PDB file of C-alpha atoms in Angstrom:
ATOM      1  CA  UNK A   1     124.179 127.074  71.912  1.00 34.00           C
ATOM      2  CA  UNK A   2     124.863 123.119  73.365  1.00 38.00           C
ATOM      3  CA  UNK A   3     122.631 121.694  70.564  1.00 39.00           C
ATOM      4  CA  UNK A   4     123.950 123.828  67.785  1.00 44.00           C
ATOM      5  CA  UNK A   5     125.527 120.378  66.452  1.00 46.00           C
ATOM      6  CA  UNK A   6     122.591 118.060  66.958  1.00 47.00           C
ATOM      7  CA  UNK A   7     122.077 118.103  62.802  1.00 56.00           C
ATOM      8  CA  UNK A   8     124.999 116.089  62.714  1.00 54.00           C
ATOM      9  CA  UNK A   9     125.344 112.546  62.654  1.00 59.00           C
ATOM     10  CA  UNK A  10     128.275 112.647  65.361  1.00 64.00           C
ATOM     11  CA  UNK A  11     127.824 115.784  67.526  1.00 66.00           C
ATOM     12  CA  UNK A  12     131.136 117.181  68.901  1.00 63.00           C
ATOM     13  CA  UNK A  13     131.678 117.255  72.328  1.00 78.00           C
ATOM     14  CA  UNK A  14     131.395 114.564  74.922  1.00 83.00           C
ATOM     15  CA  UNK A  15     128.703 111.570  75.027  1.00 90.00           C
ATOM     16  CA  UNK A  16     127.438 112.542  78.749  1.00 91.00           C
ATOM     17  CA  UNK A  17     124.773 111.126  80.392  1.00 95.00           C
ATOM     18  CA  UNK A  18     122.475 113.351  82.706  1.00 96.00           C
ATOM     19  CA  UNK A  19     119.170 113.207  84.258  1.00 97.00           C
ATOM     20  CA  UNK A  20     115.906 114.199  83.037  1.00 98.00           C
ATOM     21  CA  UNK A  21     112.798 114.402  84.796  1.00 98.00           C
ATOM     22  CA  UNK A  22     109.439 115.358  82.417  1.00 97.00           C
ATOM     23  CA  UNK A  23     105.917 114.687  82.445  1.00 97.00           C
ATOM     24  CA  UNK A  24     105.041 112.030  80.045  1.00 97.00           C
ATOM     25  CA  UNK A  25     101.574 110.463  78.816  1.00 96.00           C
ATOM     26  CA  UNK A  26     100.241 112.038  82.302  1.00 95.00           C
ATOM     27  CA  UNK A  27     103.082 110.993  84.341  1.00 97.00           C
ATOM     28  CA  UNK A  28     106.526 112.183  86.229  1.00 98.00           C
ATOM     29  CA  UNK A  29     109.281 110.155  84.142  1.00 98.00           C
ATOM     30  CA  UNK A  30     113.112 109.471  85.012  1.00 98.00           C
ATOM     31  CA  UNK A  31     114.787 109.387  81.714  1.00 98.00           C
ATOM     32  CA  UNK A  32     118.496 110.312  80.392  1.00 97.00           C
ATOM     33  CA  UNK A  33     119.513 113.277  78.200  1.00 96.00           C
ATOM     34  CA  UNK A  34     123.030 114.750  77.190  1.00 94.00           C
ATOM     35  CA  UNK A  35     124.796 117.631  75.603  1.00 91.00           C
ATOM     36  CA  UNK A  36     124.606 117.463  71.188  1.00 89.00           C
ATOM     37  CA  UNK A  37     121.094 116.994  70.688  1.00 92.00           C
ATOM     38  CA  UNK A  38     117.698 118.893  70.618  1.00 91.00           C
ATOM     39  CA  UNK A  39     116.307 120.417  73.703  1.00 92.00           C
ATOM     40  CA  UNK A  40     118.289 118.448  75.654  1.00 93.00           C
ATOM     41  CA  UNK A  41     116.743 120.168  78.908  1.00 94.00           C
ATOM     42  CA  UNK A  42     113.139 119.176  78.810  1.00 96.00           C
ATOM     43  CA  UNK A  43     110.190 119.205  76.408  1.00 97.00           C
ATOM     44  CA  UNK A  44     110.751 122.170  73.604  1.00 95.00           C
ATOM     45  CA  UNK A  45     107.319 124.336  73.311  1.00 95.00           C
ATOM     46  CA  UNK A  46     106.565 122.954  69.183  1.00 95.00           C
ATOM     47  CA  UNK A  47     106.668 119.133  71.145  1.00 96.00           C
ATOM     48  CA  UNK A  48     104.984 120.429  74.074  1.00 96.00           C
ATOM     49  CA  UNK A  49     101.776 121.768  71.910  1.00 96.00           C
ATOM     50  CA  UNK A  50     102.220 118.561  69.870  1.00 97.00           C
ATOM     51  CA  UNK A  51     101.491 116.512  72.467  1.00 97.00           C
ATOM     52  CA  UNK A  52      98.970 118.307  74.082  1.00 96.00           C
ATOM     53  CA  UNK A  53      96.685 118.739  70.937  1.00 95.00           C
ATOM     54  CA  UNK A  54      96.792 115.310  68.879  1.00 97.00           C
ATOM     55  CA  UNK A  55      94.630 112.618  69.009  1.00 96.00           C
ATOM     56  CA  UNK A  56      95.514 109.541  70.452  1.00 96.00           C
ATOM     57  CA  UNK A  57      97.640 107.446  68.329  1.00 98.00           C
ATOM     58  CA  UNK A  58      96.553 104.628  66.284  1.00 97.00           C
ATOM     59  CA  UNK A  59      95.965 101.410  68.639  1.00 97.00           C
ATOM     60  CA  UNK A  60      98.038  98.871  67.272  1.00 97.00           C
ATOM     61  CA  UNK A  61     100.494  98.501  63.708  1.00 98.00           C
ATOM     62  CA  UNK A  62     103.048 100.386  62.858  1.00 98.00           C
ATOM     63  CA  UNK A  63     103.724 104.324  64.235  1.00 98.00           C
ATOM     64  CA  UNK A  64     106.592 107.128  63.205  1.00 98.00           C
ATOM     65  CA  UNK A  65     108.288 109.785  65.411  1.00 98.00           C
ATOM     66  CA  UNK A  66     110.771 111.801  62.501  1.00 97.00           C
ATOM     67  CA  UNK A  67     113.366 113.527  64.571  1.00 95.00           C
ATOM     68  CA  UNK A  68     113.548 111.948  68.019  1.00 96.00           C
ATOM     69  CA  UNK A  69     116.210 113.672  70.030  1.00 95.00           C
ATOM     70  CA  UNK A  70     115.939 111.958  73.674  1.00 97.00           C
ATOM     71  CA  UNK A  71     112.616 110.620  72.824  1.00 98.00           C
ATOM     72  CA  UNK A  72     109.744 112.142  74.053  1.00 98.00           C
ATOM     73  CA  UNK A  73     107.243 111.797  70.776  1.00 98.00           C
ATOM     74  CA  UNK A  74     107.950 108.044  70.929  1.00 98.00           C
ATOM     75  CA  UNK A  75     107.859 107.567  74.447  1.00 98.00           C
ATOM     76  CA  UNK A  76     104.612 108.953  74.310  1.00 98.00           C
ATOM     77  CA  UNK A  77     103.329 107.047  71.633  1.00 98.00           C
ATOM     78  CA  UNK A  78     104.708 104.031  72.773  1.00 98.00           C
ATOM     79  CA  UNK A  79     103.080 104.895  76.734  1.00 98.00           C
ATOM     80  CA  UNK A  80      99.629 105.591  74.976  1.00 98.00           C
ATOM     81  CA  UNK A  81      99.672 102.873  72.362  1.00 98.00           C
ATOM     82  CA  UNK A  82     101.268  99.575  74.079  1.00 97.00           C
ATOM     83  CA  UNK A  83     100.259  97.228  71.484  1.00 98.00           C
ATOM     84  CA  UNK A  84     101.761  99.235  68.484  1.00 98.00           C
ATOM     85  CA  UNK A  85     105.226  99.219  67.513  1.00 98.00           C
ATOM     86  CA  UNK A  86     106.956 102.722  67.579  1.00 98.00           C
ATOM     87  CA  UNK A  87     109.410 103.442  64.766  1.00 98.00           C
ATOM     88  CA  UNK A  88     111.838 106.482  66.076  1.00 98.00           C
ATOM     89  CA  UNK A  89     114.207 108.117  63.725  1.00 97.00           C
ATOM     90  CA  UNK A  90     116.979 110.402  63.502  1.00 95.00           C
ATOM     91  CA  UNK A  91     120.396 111.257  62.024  1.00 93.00           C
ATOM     92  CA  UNK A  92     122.039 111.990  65.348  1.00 93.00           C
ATOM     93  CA  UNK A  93     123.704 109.035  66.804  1.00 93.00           C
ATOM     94  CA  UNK A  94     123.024 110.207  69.840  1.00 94.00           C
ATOM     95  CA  UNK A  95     119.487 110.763  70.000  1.00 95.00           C
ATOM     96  CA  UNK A  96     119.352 107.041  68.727  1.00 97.00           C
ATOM     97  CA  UNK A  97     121.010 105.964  71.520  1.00 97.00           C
ATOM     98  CA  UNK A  98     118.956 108.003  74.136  1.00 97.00           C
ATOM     99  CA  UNK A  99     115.750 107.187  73.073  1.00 98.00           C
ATOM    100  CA  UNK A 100     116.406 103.619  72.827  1.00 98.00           C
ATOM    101  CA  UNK A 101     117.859 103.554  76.485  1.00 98.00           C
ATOM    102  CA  UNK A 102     115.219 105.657  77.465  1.00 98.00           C
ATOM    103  CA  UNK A 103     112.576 103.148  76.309  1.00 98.00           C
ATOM    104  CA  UNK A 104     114.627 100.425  78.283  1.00 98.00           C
ATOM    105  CA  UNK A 105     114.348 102.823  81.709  1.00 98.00           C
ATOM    106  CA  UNK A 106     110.296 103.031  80.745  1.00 98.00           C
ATOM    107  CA  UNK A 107     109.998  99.333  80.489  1.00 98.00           C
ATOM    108  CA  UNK A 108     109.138  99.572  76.780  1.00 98.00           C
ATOM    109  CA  UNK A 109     109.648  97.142  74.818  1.00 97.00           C
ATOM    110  CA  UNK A 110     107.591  98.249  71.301  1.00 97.00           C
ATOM    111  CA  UNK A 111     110.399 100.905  70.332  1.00 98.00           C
ATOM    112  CA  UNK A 112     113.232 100.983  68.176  1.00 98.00           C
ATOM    113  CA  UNK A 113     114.995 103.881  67.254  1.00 98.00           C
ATOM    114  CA  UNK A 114     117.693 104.243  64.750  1.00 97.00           C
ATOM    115  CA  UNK A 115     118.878 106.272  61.927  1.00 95.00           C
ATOM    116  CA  UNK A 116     116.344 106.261  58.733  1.00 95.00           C
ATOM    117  CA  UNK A 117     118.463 104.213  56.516  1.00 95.00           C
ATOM    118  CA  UNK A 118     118.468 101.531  59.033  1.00 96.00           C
ATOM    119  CA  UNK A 119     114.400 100.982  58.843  1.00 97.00           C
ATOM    120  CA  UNK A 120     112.790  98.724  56.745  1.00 97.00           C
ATOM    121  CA  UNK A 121     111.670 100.242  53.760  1.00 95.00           C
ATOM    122  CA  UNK A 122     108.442  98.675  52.720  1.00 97.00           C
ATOM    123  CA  UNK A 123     106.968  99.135  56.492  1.00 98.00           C
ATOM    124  CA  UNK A 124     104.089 101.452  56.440  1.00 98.00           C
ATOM    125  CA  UNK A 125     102.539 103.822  59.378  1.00 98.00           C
ATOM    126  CA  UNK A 126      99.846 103.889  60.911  1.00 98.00           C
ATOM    127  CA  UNK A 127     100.513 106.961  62.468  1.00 98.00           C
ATOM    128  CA  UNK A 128     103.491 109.516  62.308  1.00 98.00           C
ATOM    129  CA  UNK A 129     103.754 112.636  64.911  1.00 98.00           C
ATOM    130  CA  UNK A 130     106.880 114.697  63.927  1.00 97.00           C
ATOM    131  CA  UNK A 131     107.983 118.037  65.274  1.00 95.00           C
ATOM    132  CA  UNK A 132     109.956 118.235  62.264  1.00 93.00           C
ATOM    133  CA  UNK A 133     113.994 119.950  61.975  1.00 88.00           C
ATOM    134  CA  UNK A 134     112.792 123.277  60.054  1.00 84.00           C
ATOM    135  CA  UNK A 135     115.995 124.820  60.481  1.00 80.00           C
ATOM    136  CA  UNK A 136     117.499 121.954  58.228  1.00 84.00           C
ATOM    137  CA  UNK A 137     116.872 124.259  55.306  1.00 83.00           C
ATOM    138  CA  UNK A 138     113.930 124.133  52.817  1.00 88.00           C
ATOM    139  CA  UNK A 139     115.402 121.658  50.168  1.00 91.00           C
ATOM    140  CA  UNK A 140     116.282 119.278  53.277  1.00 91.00           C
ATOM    141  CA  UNK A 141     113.042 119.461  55.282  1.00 92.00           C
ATOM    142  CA  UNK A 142     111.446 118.424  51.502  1.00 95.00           C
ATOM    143  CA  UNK A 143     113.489 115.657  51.252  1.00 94.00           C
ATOM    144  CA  UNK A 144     112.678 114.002  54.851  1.00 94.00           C
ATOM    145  CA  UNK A 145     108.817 114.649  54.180  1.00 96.00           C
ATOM    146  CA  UNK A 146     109.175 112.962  50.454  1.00 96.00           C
ATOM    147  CA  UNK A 147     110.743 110.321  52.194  1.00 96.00           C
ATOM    148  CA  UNK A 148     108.208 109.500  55.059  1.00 97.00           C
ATOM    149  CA  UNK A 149     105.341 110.938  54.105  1.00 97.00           C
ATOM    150  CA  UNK A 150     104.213 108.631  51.210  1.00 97.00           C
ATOM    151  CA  UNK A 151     104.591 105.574  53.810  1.00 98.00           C
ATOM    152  CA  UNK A 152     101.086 106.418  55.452  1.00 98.00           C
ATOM    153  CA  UNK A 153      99.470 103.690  55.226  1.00 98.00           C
ATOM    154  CA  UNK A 154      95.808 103.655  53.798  1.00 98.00           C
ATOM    155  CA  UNK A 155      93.719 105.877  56.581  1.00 97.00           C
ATOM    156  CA  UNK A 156      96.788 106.719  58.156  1.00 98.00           C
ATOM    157  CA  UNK A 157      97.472 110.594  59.253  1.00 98.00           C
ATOM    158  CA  UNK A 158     101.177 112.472  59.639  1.00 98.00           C
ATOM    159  CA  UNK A 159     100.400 115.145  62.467  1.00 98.00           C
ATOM    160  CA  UNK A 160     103.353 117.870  62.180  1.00 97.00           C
ATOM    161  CA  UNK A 161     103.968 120.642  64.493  1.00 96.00           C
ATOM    162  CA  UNK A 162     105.415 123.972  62.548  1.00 93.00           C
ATOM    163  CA  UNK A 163     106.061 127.427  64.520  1.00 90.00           C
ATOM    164  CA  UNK A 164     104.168 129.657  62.382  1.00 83.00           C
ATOM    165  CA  UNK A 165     106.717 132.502  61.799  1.00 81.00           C
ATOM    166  CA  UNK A 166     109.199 129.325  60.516  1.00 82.00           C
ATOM    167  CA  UNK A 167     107.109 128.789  57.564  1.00 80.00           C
ATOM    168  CA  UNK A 168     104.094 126.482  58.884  1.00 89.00           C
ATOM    169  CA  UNK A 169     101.700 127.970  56.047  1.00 90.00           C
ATOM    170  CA  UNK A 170     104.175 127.904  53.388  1.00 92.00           C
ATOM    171  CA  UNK A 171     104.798 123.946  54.199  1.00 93.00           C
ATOM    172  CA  UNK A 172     101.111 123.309  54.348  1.00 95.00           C
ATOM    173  CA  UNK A 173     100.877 124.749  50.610  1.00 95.00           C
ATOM    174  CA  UNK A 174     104.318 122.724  49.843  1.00 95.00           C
ATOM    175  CA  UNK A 175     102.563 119.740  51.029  1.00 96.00           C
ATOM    176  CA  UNK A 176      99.066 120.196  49.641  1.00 96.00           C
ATOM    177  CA  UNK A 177     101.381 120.417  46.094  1.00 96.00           C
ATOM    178  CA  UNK A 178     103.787 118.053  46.575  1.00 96.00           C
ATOM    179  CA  UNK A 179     101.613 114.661  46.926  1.00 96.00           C
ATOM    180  CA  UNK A 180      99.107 113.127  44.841  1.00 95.00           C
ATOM    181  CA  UNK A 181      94.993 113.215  45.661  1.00 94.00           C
ATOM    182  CA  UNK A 182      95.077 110.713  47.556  1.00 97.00           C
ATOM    183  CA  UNK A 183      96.550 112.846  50.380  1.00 97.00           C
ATOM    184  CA  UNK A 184      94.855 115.555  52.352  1.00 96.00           C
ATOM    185  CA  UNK A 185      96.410 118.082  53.914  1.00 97.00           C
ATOM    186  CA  UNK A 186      94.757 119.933  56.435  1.00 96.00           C
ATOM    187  CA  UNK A 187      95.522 123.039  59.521  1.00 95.00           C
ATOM    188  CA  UNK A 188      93.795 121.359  62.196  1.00 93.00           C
ATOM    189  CA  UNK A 189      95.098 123.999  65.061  1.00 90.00           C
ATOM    190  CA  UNK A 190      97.026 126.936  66.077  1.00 86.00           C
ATOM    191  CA  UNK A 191      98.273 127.132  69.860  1.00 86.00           C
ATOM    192  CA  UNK A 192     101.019 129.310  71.280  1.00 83.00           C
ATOM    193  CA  UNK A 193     102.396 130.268  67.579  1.00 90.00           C
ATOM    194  CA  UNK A 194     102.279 126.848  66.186  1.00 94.00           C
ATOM    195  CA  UNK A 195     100.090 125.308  64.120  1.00 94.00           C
ATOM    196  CA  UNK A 196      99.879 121.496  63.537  1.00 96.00           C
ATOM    197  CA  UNK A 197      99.586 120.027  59.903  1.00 96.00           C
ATOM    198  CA  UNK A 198      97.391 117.044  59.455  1.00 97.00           C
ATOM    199  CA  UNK A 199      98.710 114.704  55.728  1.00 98.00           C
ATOM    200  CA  UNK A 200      95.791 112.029  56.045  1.00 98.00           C
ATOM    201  CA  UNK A 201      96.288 108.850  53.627  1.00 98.00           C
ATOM    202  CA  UNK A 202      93.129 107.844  51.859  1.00 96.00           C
ATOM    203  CA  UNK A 203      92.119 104.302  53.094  1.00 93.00           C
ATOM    204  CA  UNK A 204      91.781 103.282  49.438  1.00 77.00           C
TER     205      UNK A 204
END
């Protein structure tokens, strides 16, 4: 498998550029992908239904992508939402890079992407759309959610994308557990054998 090291913070194998050409926010885009990462071909199907079946991201302040590979949850947010600053993240070097070079080919100049450590700690979100790493392993998956999750800011929502036979009802209980009453956690829809988690954020 070419991404089977894209968990790591330095995939092996050569850094090689190639080109990618996806539909983004409505439109043919020219971007950059290599070797290492995830779905380094295209737009996986989880992303895909992601895309297709959220709301439009919040206008303007601060929004999340958690797990960026090349970019296309950011790019998207960033194309829909011009006046917001986009927050990507990921451990993969890589996928750092290429998302913040394909922002540069997009003429976009609202994202940064880096690795989690590197972003500022009291920011809050406005909006985070994650197709999350599942096959991280339970423990790990809980630890990235603990860690982003309870940075909603007040009113803000966490839309996550979850294949259904990897666990997506089992998270949604996790989740509904895990966090205090002021978060909701909702199944807003099921499409092609994934189903998209909504964490909402009380506004106060």
């Amino acid at each position: 498998m070419e991404s089977a090291h894209y968990f790591s913070a330095q995939p092996a194998g050569p850094f090689t550029r190639k080109p990618l050409t996806v539909d983004l926010a409505g439109e043919t885009r020219r971007l950059q992908t290599s070797s290492g990462i995830f779905s380094p071909d295209g737009i996986d199907k989880g992303t895909a239904v992601l895309l297709a079946d959220v709301p439009a991201p919040a206008p303007q302040g601060n929004l999340l992508d958690i797990g960026c590979g090349w970019g296309p949850i950011a790019l998207t947010m960033a194309l829909r939402a011009p006046h917001a600053r986009v927050y990507a993240v990921d451990v993969n070097e890589r996928c750092v890079t290429l998302t913040n070079e394909n922002a540069a080919l997009l003429g976009l100049g609202n994202v940064t992407a880096s690795t989690p450590e590197a972003v500022d700690p009291d920011l809050r979100f406005d909006t985070i759309w994650s197709n999350p790493p599942i096959r991280i392993g339970k423990d790990e998956l809980h630890a990235l959610l603990r860690l982003w999750i309870p940075r909603l800011a007040p009113g803000g929502s966490a839309w996550l994308v979850v294949q259904k036979n990897l666990g997506s009802d089992s998270l949604q209980r996790w989740l509904a557990s895990e966090f205090d009453a002021s978060f909701s956690v909702t199944r807003e829809s099921t499409s092609k054998s994934f189903r998209i988690l909504r964490v909402r954020k009380a506004s106060r």
